Amino acid sequence: MDYLEVDGAREYVARLDHDRDWRGQIEAFAADQGIEAGFFMGIGAVSDATLLFYDQHEQEYDDITFDEHFEMTPAVGNISMLDGEPFAHTHVVLSREDGSTVAGHLDRATTFAGELYVREFDATLEREHDETTDLDLWPL
């Protein structure tokens, strides 16, 4: 395992805007605040969610879109740089009215309501292509 010790820097709490993309708002916030590495957690409600699943054999993402309303319980992820822009690597568990769930890598979702905690790291993490997995990973 490769690792990098990081110090915590600024911390934020935020309320996401209604009817905007959940992940896109995190990336815009990170760009506005100059956050190049961090961690976040969020809760709320979304609709029209698109999740991605990485097929390890084919080494490509498959997507599935859900045209329904969900509780987000929770969203967790990290912020790092990808191609010079903040990237919010986001995983979610989405709960339906009957209590069943879907989960995975969040591509996009329309925010109904959202509350977010962000902790910036005093570091820069720039994702690089990893030949083994064909993913953009941290080069630690």
Short mmCIF file of N, CA, C and O in Angstrom, two decimals:
data_model
loop_
_atom_site.label_atom_id
_atom_site.label_comp_id
_atom_site.label_asym_id
_atom_site.label_seq_id
_atom_site.Cartn_x
_atom_site.Cartn_y
_atom_site.Cartn_z
N MET A 1 0.84 -1.18 0.00
CA MET A 1 0.00 0.00 0.00
C MET A 1 0.89 1.24 0.00
O MET A 1 1.81 1.34 0.79
N ASP A 2 0.58 2.17 -0.88
CA ASP A 2 1.25 3.45 -0.91
C ASP A 2 0.43 4.44 -0.09
O ASP A 2 -0.80 4.34 -0.05
N TYR A 3 1.10 5.38 0.57
CA TYR A 3 0.36 6.36 1.36
C TYR A 3 1.11 7.67 1.45
O TYR A 3 2.30 7.76 1.15
N LEU A 4 0.37 8.68 1.86
CA LEU A 4 0.89 10.03 2.04
C LEU A 4 0.24 10.59 3.29
O LEU A 4 -1.00 10.61 3.39
N GLU A 5 1.01 11.02 4.26
CA GLU A 5 0.45 11.67 5.44
C GLU A 5 0.06 13.10 5.07
O GLU A 5 0.83 13.82 4.44
N VAL A 6 -1.15 13.48 5.43
CA VAL A 6 -1.64 14.82 5.12
C VAL A 6 -2.12 15.49 6.40
O VAL A 6 -2.58 14.83 7.33
N ASP A 7 -1.99 16.79 6.44
CA ASP A 7 -2.55 17.58 7.52
C ASP A 7 -3.88 18.16 7.06
O ASP A 7 -4.06 18.49 5.88
N GLY A 8 -4.80 18.27 8.01
CA GLY A 8 -6.07 18.91 7.71
C GLY A 8 -5.89 20.42 7.64
O GLY A 8 -5.07 21.00 8.35
N ALA A 9 -6.63 21.04 6.78
CA ALA A 9 -6.57 22.49 6.65
C ALA A 9 -7.96 23.04 6.97
O ALA A 9 -8.51 22.76 8.02
N ARG A 10 -8.56 23.72 6.03
CA ARG A 10 -9.87 24.34 6.26
C ARG A 10 -10.98 23.29 6.30
O ARG A 10 -10.88 22.25 5.65
N GLU A 11 -12.04 23.60 7.03
CA GLU A 11 -13.23 22.76 7.10
C GLU A 11 -14.44 23.61 6.76
O GLU A 11 -14.49 24.80 7.11
N TYR A 12 -15.41 23.01 6.09
CA TYR A 12 -16.61 23.73 5.66
C TYR A 12 -17.85 22.89 5.92
O TYR A 12 -17.80 21.66 5.85
N VAL A 13 -18.95 23.56 6.15
CA VAL A 13 -20.27 22.95 6.03
C VAL A 13 -21.00 23.76 4.97
O VAL A 13 -20.78 24.98 4.84
N ALA A 14 -21.82 23.11 4.19
CA ALA A 14 -22.49 23.78 3.08
C ALA A 14 -23.87 23.20 2.86
O ALA A 14 -24.13 22.03 3.18
N ARG A 15 -24.75 24.01 2.32
CA ARG A 15 -26.05 23.54 1.87
C ARG A 15 -26.05 23.62 0.35
O ARG A 15 -25.80 24.69 -0.22
N LEU A 16 -26.31 22.50 -0.29
CA LEU A 16 -26.30 22.45 -1.75
C LEU A 16 -27.56 23.11 -2.31
O LEU A 16 -28.61 23.12 -1.67
N ASP A 17 -27.44 23.65 -3.51
CA ASP A 17 -28.56 24.32 -4.17
C ASP A 17 -29.54 23.31 -4.75
O ASP A 17 -29.15 22.28 -5.31
N HIS A 18 -30.82 23.64 -4.63
CA HIS A 18 -31.91 22.85 -5.19
C HIS A 18 -31.81 22.84 -6.72
O HIS A 18 -31.46 23.84 -7.34
N ASP A 19 -32.09 21.69 -7.30
CA ASP A 19 -32.24 21.53 -8.75
C ASP A 19 -30.93 21.72 -9.53
O ASP A 19 -30.96 22.08 -10.70
N ARG A 20 -29.80 21.47 -8.86
CA ARG A 20 -28.51 21.50 -9.53
C ARG A 20 -27.82 20.15 -9.33
O ARG A 20 -28.16 19.40 -8.41
N ASP A 21 -26.83 19.85 -10.14
CA ASP A 21 -26.13 18.58 -10.05
C ASP A 21 -25.34 18.48 -8.74
O ASP A 21 -24.59 19.40 -8.39
N TRP A 22 -25.54 17.38 -8.03
CA TRP A 22 -24.90 17.17 -6.71
C TRP A 22 -23.38 17.23 -6.82
O TRP A 22 -22.73 18.01 -6.16
N ARG A 23 -22.80 16.35 -7.62
CA ARG A 23 -21.34 16.28 -7.73
C ARG A 23 -20.76 17.54 -8.36
O ARG A 23 -19.71 18.03 -7.96
N GLY A 24 -21.44 18.08 -9.35
CA GLY A 24 -20.99 19.30 -10.00
C GLY A 24 -20.86 20.47 -9.03
O GLY A 24 -19.96 21.30 -9.15
N GLN A 25 -21.76 20.54 -8.06
CA GLN A 25 -21.69 21.61 -7.06
C GLN A 25 -20.45 21.47 -6.18
O GLN A 25 -19.83 22.46 -5.81
N ILE A 26 -20.10 20.24 -5.85
CA ILE A 26 -18.90 20.01 -5.03
C ILE A 26 -17.66 20.43 -5.82
O ILE A 26 -16.76 21.09 -5.30
N GLU A 27 -17.61 20.05 -7.09
CA GLU A 27 -16.46 20.41 -7.92
C GLU A 27 -16.36 21.93 -8.11
O GLU A 27 -15.26 22.49 -8.06
N ALA A 28 -17.49 22.61 -8.30
CA ALA A 28 -17.48 24.07 -8.45
C ALA A 28 -17.03 24.73 -7.15
O ALA A 28 -16.25 25.70 -7.18
N PHE A 29 -17.50 24.23 -6.02
CA PHE A 29 -17.10 24.76 -4.72
C PHE A 29 -15.59 24.59 -4.52
O PHE A 29 -14.90 25.53 -4.10
N ALA A 30 -15.08 23.41 -4.83
CA ALA A 30 -13.64 23.16 -4.68
C ALA A 30 -12.84 24.11 -5.56
O ALA A 30 -11.81 24.65 -5.13
N ALA A 31 -13.29 24.34 -6.78
CA ALA A 31 -12.59 25.26 -7.67
C ALA A 31 -12.62 26.69 -7.11
O ALA A 31 -11.61 27.38 -7.10
N ASP A 32 -13.78 27.11 -6.63
CA ASP A 32 -13.92 28.46 -6.07
C ASP A 32 -13.03 28.67 -4.86
O ASP A 32 -12.49 29.76 -4.65
N GLN A 33 -12.88 27.63 -4.03
CA GLN A 33 -12.10 27.74 -2.79
C GLN A 33 -10.64 27.32 -2.96
O GLN A 33 -9.87 27.38 -2.01
N GLY A 34 -10.27 26.86 -4.14
CA GLY A 34 -8.89 26.45 -4.37
C GLY A 34 -8.52 25.16 -3.66
O GLY A 34 -7.36 24.96 -3.29
N ILE A 35 -9.50 24.27 -3.49
CA ILE A 35 -9.26 22.99 -2.81
C ILE A 35 -8.74 21.98 -3.83
O ILE A 35 -9.43 21.66 -4.79
N GLU A 36 -7.52 21.48 -3.60
CA GLU A 36 -6.90 20.52 -4.51
C GLU A 36 -6.85 19.12 -3.93
O GLU A 36 -6.45 18.18 -4.61
N ALA A 37 -7.26 18.98 -2.67
CA ALA A 37 -7.33 17.66 -2.03
C ALA A 37 -8.22 17.79 -0.81
O ALA A 37 -8.15 18.77 -0.07
N GLY A 38 -9.08 16.80 -0.60
CA GLY A 38 -9.96 16.84 0.56
C GLY A 38 -10.85 15.63 0.64
O GLY A 38 -10.78 14.71 -0.19
N PHE A 39 -11.71 15.65 1.64
CA PHE A 39 -12.66 14.59 1.92
C PHE A 39 -14.00 15.24 2.17
O PHE A 39 -14.07 16.34 2.73
N PHE A 40 -15.09 14.55 1.80
CA PHE A 40 -16.42 15.11 2.09
C PHE A 40 -17.40 14.00 2.43
O PHE A 40 -17.23 12.84 2.06
N MET A 41 -18.44 14.42 3.14
CA MET A 41 -19.59 13.57 3.46
C MET A 41 -20.83 14.41 3.24
O MET A 41 -20.81 15.62 3.52
N GLY A 42 -21.90 13.81 2.76
CA GLY A 42 -23.12 14.56 2.55
C GLY A 42 -24.35 13.70 2.75
O GLY A 42 -24.31 12.48 2.64
N ILE A 43 -25.45 14.38 3.06
CA ILE A 43 -26.75 13.74 3.16
C ILE A 43 -27.76 14.62 2.45
O ILE A 43 -27.51 15.81 2.23
N GLY A 44 -28.89 14.04 2.09
CA GLY A 44 -29.91 14.85 1.45
C GLY A 44 -30.86 14.01 0.63
O GLY A 44 -31.12 12.84 0.95
N ALA A 45 -31.37 14.60 -0.42
CA ALA A 45 -32.32 13.93 -1.30
C ALA A 45 -32.03 14.36 -2.74
O ALA A 45 -31.68 15.52 -2.99
N VAL A 46 -32.17 13.40 -3.67
CA VAL A 46 -31.88 13.66 -5.08
C VAL A 46 -32.90 12.95 -5.95
O VAL A 46 -33.69 12.12 -5.48
N SER A 47 -32.86 13.27 -7.23
CA SER A 47 -33.64 12.54 -8.24
C SER A 47 -32.77 12.39 -9.48
O SER A 47 -31.70 12.98 -9.57
N ASP A 48 -33.27 11.60 -10.42
CA ASP A 48 -32.59 11.42 -11.71
C ASP A 48 -31.10 11.12 -11.54
O ASP A 48 -30.24 11.80 -12.09
N ALA A 49 -30.79 10.10 -10.77
CA ALA A 49 -29.41 9.75 -10.47
C ALA A 49 -28.84 8.80 -11.51
O ALA A 49 -29.51 7.86 -11.94
N THR A 50 -27.60 9.06 -11.89
CA THR A 50 -26.86 8.16 -12.76
C THR A 50 -25.68 7.62 -11.97
O THR A 50 -24.85 8.39 -11.48
N LEU A 51 -25.63 6.30 -11.82
CA LEU A 51 -24.54 5.63 -11.12
C LEU A 51 -23.66 4.92 -12.14
O LEU A 51 -24.14 4.47 -13.19
N LEU A 52 -22.39 4.78 -11.79
CA LEU A 52 -21.43 4.09 -12.65
C LEU A 52 -20.92 2.85 -11.92
O LEU A 52 -20.74 2.86 -10.71
N PHE A 53 -20.68 1.80 -12.69
CA PHE A 53 -20.07 0.58 -12.17
C PHE A 53 -18.89 0.25 -13.07
O PHE A 53 -19.04 0.17 -14.29
N TYR A 54 -17.72 0.07 -12.46
CA TYR A 54 -16.52 -0.21 -13.25
C TYR A 54 -16.36 -1.71 -13.48
O TYR A 54 -16.17 -2.48 -12.54
N ASP A 55 -16.47 -2.12 -14.72
CA ASP A 55 -16.28 -3.52 -15.10
C ASP A 55 -14.78 -3.79 -15.12
O ASP A 55 -14.06 -3.30 -15.99
N GLN A 56 -14.30 -4.56 -14.17
CA GLN A 56 -12.87 -4.78 -14.01
C GLN A 56 -12.28 -5.61 -15.15
O GLN A 56 -11.10 -5.48 -15.46
N HIS A 57 -13.07 -6.46 -15.78
CA HIS A 57 -12.58 -7.26 -16.90
C HIS A 57 -12.48 -6.42 -18.18
O HIS A 57 -11.48 -6.46 -18.89
N GLU A 58 -13.54 -5.68 -18.46
CA GLU A 58 -13.57 -4.84 -19.67
C GLU A 58 -12.82 -3.53 -19.47
O GLU A 58 -12.49 -2.85 -20.44
N GLN A 59 -12.59 -3.17 -18.22
CA GLN A 59 -11.93 -1.91 -17.83
C GLN A 59 -12.64 -0.70 -18.45
O GLN A 59 -12.04 0.15 -19.10
N GLU A 60 -13.95 -0.67 -18.20
CA GLU A 60 -14.76 0.47 -18.62
C GLU A 60 -15.96 0.60 -17.69
O GLU A 60 -16.37 -0.36 -17.04
N TYR A 61 -16.48 1.83 -17.63
CA TYR A 61 -17.64 2.10 -16.78
C TYR A 61 -18.93 1.78 -17.51
O TYR A 61 -19.09 2.10 -18.70
N ASP A 62 -19.85 1.14 -16.81
CA ASP A 62 -21.22 0.97 -17.27
C ASP A 62 -22.07 1.92 -16.43
O ASP A 62 -21.84 2.07 -15.23
N ASP A 63 -23.04 2.56 -17.06
CA ASP A 63 -23.88 3.49 -16.30
C ASP A 63 -25.33 3.01 -16.29
O ASP A 63 -25.76 2.28 -17.18
N ILE A 64 -26.02 3.42 -15.23
CA ILE A 64 -27.45 3.15 -15.13
C ILE A 64 -28.10 4.39 -14.51
O ILE A 64 -27.59 4.95 -13.54
N THR A 65 -29.19 4.84 -15.15
CA THR A 65 -29.90 6.03 -14.68
C THR A 65 -31.21 5.61 -14.04
O THR A 65 -31.93 4.75 -14.56
N PHE A 66 -31.50 6.21 -12.91
CA PHE A 66 -32.72 5.95 -12.15
C PHE A 66 -33.56 7.22 -12.17
O PHE A 66 -33.16 8.24 -11.61
N ASP A 67 -34.72 7.17 -12.80
CA ASP A 67 -35.61 8.32 -12.91
C ASP A 67 -36.63 8.25 -11.77
O ASP A 67 -37.80 7.93 -11.97
N GLU A 68 -36.14 8.50 -10.55
CA GLU A 68 -36.99 8.45 -9.36
C GLU A 68 -36.39 9.31 -8.26
O GLU A 68 -35.30 9.84 -8.41
N HIS A 69 -37.12 9.44 -7.16
CA HIS A 69 -36.67 10.24 -6.02
C HIS A 69 -35.99 9.33 -5.00
O HIS A 69 -36.45 8.21 -4.77
N PHE A 70 -34.91 9.84 -4.39
CA PHE A 70 -34.14 9.08 -3.41
C PHE A 70 -33.77 9.95 -2.21
O PHE A 70 -33.58 11.15 -2.35
N GLU A 71 -33.59 9.29 -1.07
CA GLU A 71 -32.84 9.86 0.04
C GLU A 71 -31.39 9.44 -0.16
O GLU A 71 -31.11 8.31 -0.57
N MET A 72 -30.46 10.34 0.10
CA MET A 72 -29.04 10.03 -0.02
C MET A 72 -28.52 9.72 1.37
O MET A 72 -28.55 10.57 2.25
N THR A 73 -28.07 8.48 1.57
CA THR A 73 -27.79 8.01 2.93
C THR A 73 -26.51 7.20 3.04
O THR A 73 -26.58 6.00 3.29
N PRO A 74 -25.36 7.68 2.92
CA PRO A 74 -24.88 9.04 2.64
C PRO A 74 -24.16 9.07 1.32
O PRO A 74 -24.06 8.08 0.61
N ALA A 75 -23.57 10.25 1.05
CA ALA A 75 -22.58 10.42 -0.02
C ALA A 75 -21.24 10.61 0.67
O ALA A 75 -21.14 11.36 1.63
N VAL A 76 -20.23 9.90 0.22
CA VAL A 76 -18.88 10.08 0.74
C VAL A 76 -17.92 10.14 -0.44
O VAL A 76 -18.18 9.55 -1.49
N GLY A 77 -16.83 10.86 -0.25
CA GLY A 77 -15.89 10.91 -1.35
C GLY A 77 -14.68 11.75 -1.04
O GLY A 77 -14.49 12.22 0.08
N ASN A 78 -13.88 11.94 -2.08
CA ASN A 78 -12.69 12.75 -1.94
C ASN A 78 -12.59 13.71 -3.11
O ASN A 78 -13.21 13.51 -4.15
N ILE A 79 -11.83 14.75 -2.87
CA ILE A 79 -11.57 15.75 -3.89
C ILE A 79 -10.09 15.67 -4.25
O ILE A 79 -9.23 15.64 -3.37
N SER A 80 -9.81 15.61 -5.52
CA SER A 80 -8.44 15.69 -6.01
C SER A 80 -8.49 16.31 -7.39
O SER A 80 -9.57 16.60 -7.91
N MET A 81 -7.34 16.51 -7.97
CA MET A 81 -7.27 17.16 -9.27
C MET A 81 -7.23 16.09 -10.38
O MET A 81 -6.56 15.07 -10.24
N LEU A 82 -7.95 16.35 -11.45
CA LEU A 82 -7.96 15.49 -12.62
C LEU A 82 -7.93 16.41 -13.85
O LEU A 82 -8.82 17.24 -14.02
N ASP A 83 -6.89 16.28 -14.64
CA ASP A 83 -6.71 17.14 -15.82
C ASP A 83 -6.77 18.63 -15.45
O ASP A 83 -7.37 19.44 -16.16
N GLY A 84 -6.20 18.97 -14.29
CA GLY A 84 -6.11 20.36 -13.87
C GLY A 84 -7.36 20.95 -13.25
O GLY A 84 -7.39 22.13 -12.94
N GLU A 85 -8.40 20.13 -13.05
CA GLU A 85 -9.66 20.60 -12.47
C GLU A 85 -10.02 19.74 -11.26
O GLU A 85 -9.71 18.55 -11.22
N PRO A 86 -10.73 20.32 -10.27
CA PRO A 86 -11.17 19.51 -9.13
C PRO A 86 -12.13 18.41 -9.58
O PRO A 86 -13.02 18.65 -10.41
N PHE A 87 -11.92 17.22 -9.05
CA PHE A 87 -12.77 16.06 -9.33
C PHE A 87 -13.28 15.53 -8.00
O PHE A 87 -12.49 15.25 -7.10
N ALA A 88 -14.59 15.41 -7.87
CA ALA A 88 -15.21 14.89 -6.65
C ALA A 88 -15.55 13.42 -6.87
O ALA A 88 -16.59 13.09 -7.45
N HIS A 89 -14.65 12.54 -6.45
CA HIS A 89 -14.87 11.09 -6.55
C HIS A 89 -15.91 10.72 -5.49
O HIS A 89 -15.61 10.73 -4.30
N THR A 90 -17.12 10.41 -5.93
CA THR A 90 -18.28 10.32 -5.04
C THR A 90 -18.92 8.94 -5.09
O THR A 90 -19.24 8.45 -6.17
N HIS A 91 -19.12 8.36 -3.93
CA HIS A 91 -19.89 7.11 -3.81
C HIS A 91 -21.10 7.37 -2.94
O HIS A 91 -21.03 8.14 -1.98
N VAL A 92 -22.21 6.72 -3.29
CA VAL A 92 -23.47 6.99 -2.59
C VAL A 92 -24.25 5.71 -2.32
O VAL A 92 -24.09 4.71 -3.03
N VAL A 93 -25.10 5.79 -1.33
CA VAL A 93 -26.17 4.84 -1.11
C VAL A 93 -27.45 5.64 -1.24
O VAL A 93 -27.63 6.66 -0.56
N LEU A 94 -28.33 5.22 -2.13
CA LEU A 94 -29.59 5.92 -2.39
C LEU A 94 -30.75 5.04 -1.94
O LEU A 94 -30.86 3.89 -2.37
N SER A 95 -31.60 5.59 -1.09
CA SER A 95 -32.70 4.83 -0.50
C SER A 95 -34.03 5.21 -1.14
O SER A 95 -34.35 6.39 -1.30
N ARG A 96 -34.79 4.17 -1.46
CA ARG A 96 -36.12 4.36 -2.04
C ARG A 96 -37.17 4.43 -0.92
O ARG A 96 -36.89 4.11 0.23
N GLU A 97 -38.38 4.80 -1.31
CA GLU A 97 -39.50 4.92 -0.37
C GLU A 97 -39.75 3.61 0.38
O GLU A 97 -40.08 3.62 1.56
N ASP A 98 -39.55 2.47 -0.28
CA ASP A 98 -39.81 1.18 0.37
C ASP A 98 -38.62 0.69 1.20
O ASP A 98 -38.65 -0.41 1.75
N GLY A 99 -37.56 1.49 1.27
CA GLY A 99 -36.39 1.12 2.06
C GLY A 99 -35.32 0.38 1.29
O GLY A 99 -34.22 0.18 1.79
N SER A 100 -35.61 -0.05 0.07
CA SER A 100 -34.58 -0.69 -0.73
C SER A 100 -33.57 0.36 -1.17
O SER A 100 -33.86 1.57 -1.18
N THR A 101 -32.39 -0.09 -1.55
CA THR A 101 -31.34 0.85 -1.90
C THR A 101 -30.65 0.47 -3.20
O THR A 101 -30.69 -0.68 -3.63
N VAL A 102 -30.04 1.45 -3.80
CA VAL A 102 -29.08 1.27 -4.89
C VAL A 102 -27.83 2.03 -4.46
O VAL A 102 -27.91 2.98 -3.67
N ALA A 103 -26.69 1.61 -4.94
CA ALA A 103 -25.45 2.24 -4.50
C ALA A 103 -24.41 2.15 -5.60
O ALA A 103 -24.49 1.31 -6.49
N GLY A 104 -23.44 3.03 -5.50
CA GLY A 104 -22.33 2.99 -6.44
C GLY A 104 -21.64 4.32 -6.59
O GLY A 104 -21.82 5.24 -5.77
N HIS A 105 -20.88 4.42 -7.66
CA HIS A 105 -20.12 5.62 -8.00
C HIS A 105 -21.09 6.62 -8.64
O HIS A 105 -21.69 6.33 -9.67
N LEU A 106 -21.24 7.79 -8.03
CA LEU A 106 -22.19 8.79 -8.54
C LEU A 106 -21.59 9.55 -9.71
O LEU A 106 -20.53 10.17 -9.57
N ASP A 107 -22.27 9.50 -10.84
CA ASP A 107 -21.89 10.34 -11.97
C ASP A 107 -22.61 11.68 -11.85
O ASP A 107 -21.99 12.73 -11.87
N ARG A 108 -23.93 11.63 -11.71
CA ARG A 108 -24.70 12.87 -11.54
C ARG A 108 -26.05 12.54 -10.90
O ARG A 108 -26.54 11.42 -10.97
N ALA A 109 -26.61 13.58 -10.27
CA ALA A 109 -27.95 13.49 -9.70
C ALA A 109 -28.45 14.91 -9.48
O ALA A 109 -27.67 15.80 -9.15
N THR A 110 -29.74 15.10 -9.62
CA THR A 110 -30.35 16.41 -9.40
C THR A 110 -30.66 16.57 -7.92
O THR A 110 -31.39 15.76 -7.34
N THR A 111 -30.11 17.61 -7.32
CA THR A 111 -30.27 17.84 -5.89
C THR A 111 -31.67 18.36 -5.59
O THR A 111 -32.14 19.32 -6.21
N PHE A 112 -32.33 17.73 -4.63
CA PHE A 112 -33.55 18.28 -4.04
C PHE A 112 -33.15 19.09 -2.81
O PHE A 112 -33.51 20.24 -2.65
N ALA A 113 -32.36 18.45 -1.94
CA ALA A 113 -31.80 19.11 -0.76
C ALA A 113 -30.49 18.41 -0.43
O ALA A 113 -30.36 17.21 -0.65
N GLY A 114 -29.53 19.14 0.10
CA GLY A 114 -28.27 18.51 0.44
C GLY A 114 -27.49 19.31 1.46
O GLY A 114 -27.46 20.54 1.40
N GLU A 115 -26.88 18.59 2.38
CA GLU A 115 -25.98 19.17 3.37
C GLU A 115 -24.66 18.46 3.26
O GLU A 115 -24.60 17.23 3.12
N LEU A 116 -23.57 19.23 3.35
CA LEU A 116 -22.26 18.71 3.04
C LEU A 116 -21.24 19.16 4.08
O LEU A 116 -21.30 20.29 4.56
N TYR A 117 -20.33 18.26 4.41
CA TYR A 117 -19.16 18.58 5.22
C TYR A 117 -17.94 18.34 4.34
O TYR A 117 -17.82 17.27 3.72
N VAL A 118 -17.03 19.31 4.28
CA VAL A 118 -15.81 19.20 3.48
C VAL A 118 -14.62 19.52 4.37
O VAL A 118 -14.63 20.53 5.07
N ARG A 119 -13.62 18.66 4.32
CA ARG A 119 -12.36 18.94 5.00
C ARG A 119 -11.26 18.96 3.94
O ARG A 119 -11.02 17.96 3.25
N GLU A 120 -10.61 20.10 3.84
CA GLU A 120 -9.52 20.26 2.90
C GLU A 120 -8.25 19.66 3.50
O GLU A 120 -8.03 19.73 4.70
N PHE A 121 -7.42 19.06 2.66
CA PHE A 121 -6.11 18.58 3.08
C PHE A 121 -5.06 19.60 2.64
O PHE A 121 -5.20 20.21 1.58
N ASP A 122 -4.04 19.76 3.44
CA ASP A 122 -2.94 20.64 3.10
C ASP A 122 -1.99 19.89 2.17
O ASP A 122 -0.89 19.51 2.55
N ALA A 123 -2.47 19.62 0.96
CA ALA A 123 -1.72 18.84 -0.03
C ALA A 123 -2.37 19.07 -1.39
O ALA A 123 -3.47 19.61 -1.47
N THR A 124 -1.70 18.64 -2.41
CA THR A 124 -2.27 18.58 -3.75
C THR A 124 -2.23 17.13 -4.19
O THR A 124 -1.19 16.49 -4.10
N LEU A 125 -3.36 16.61 -4.63
CA LEU A 125 -3.43 15.26 -5.18
C LEU A 125 -3.89 15.37 -6.62
O LEU A 125 -5.01 15.80 -6.88
N GLU A 126 -3.03 15.01 -7.54
CA GLU A 126 -3.34 15.05 -8.97
C GLU A 126 -3.42 13.62 -9.47
O GLU A 126 -2.45 12.87 -9.42
N ARG A 127 -4.60 13.22 -9.93
CA ARG A 127 -4.78 11.86 -10.42
C ARG A 127 -3.97 11.62 -11.69
O ARG A 127 -3.86 12.50 -12.53
N GLU A 128 -3.43 10.39 -11.80
CA GLU A 128 -2.67 9.98 -12.98
C GLU A 128 -3.18 8.64 -13.46
O GLU A 128 -3.66 7.82 -12.67
N HIS A 129 -3.01 8.40 -14.73
CA HIS A 129 -3.47 7.14 -15.31
C HIS A 129 -2.66 5.97 -14.75
O HIS A 129 -1.43 6.00 -14.71
N ASP A 130 -3.36 4.93 -14.32
CA ASP A 130 -2.75 3.71 -13.81
C ASP A 130 -2.93 2.62 -14.87
O ASP A 130 -4.07 2.27 -15.22
N GLU A 131 -1.83 2.11 -15.38
CA GLU A 131 -1.87 1.11 -16.47
C GLU A 131 -2.57 -0.18 -16.06
O GLU A 131 -3.29 -0.77 -16.86
N THR A 132 -2.37 -0.63 -14.83
CA THR A 132 -2.94 -1.91 -14.39
C THR A 132 -4.46 -1.90 -14.39
O THR A 132 -5.10 -2.83 -14.86
N THR A 133 -5.04 -0.83 -13.85
CA THR A 133 -6.49 -0.77 -13.71
C THR A 133 -7.17 0.02 -14.82
O THR A 133 -8.39 -0.05 -14.97
N ASP A 134 -6.40 0.81 -15.57
CA ASP A 134 -6.92 1.73 -16.59
C ASP A 134 -7.79 2.83 -15.97
O ASP A 134 -8.71 3.34 -16.59
N LEU A 135 -7.49 3.17 -14.70
CA LEU A 135 -8.21 4.22 -13.99
C LEU A 135 -7.25 5.38 -13.70
O LEU A 135 -6.03 5.20 -13.72
N ASP A 136 -7.81 6.54 -13.40
CA ASP A 136 -7.02 7.69 -12.96
C ASP A 136 -6.97 7.66 -11.43
O ASP A 136 -7.99 7.93 -10.78
N LEU A 137 -5.81 7.33 -10.88
CA LEU A 137 -5.66 7.13 -9.44
C LEU A 137 -4.63 8.10 -8.87
O LEU A 137 -3.87 8.72 -9.60
N TRP A 138 -4.57 8.17 -7.54
CA TRP A 138 -3.57 8.99 -6.87
C TRP A 138 -2.19 8.36 -7.05
O TRP A 138 -2.01 7.18 -6.76
N PRO A 139 -1.20 9.10 -7.46
CA PRO A 139 0.16 8.57 -7.62
C PRO A 139 0.96 8.73 -6.32
O PRO A 139 1.84 9.58 -6.20
N LEU A 140 0.65 7.93 -5.34
CA LEU A 140 1.30 8.06 -4.02
C LEU A 140 2.60 7.29 -3.95
O LEU A 140 2.79 6.30 -4.56
#
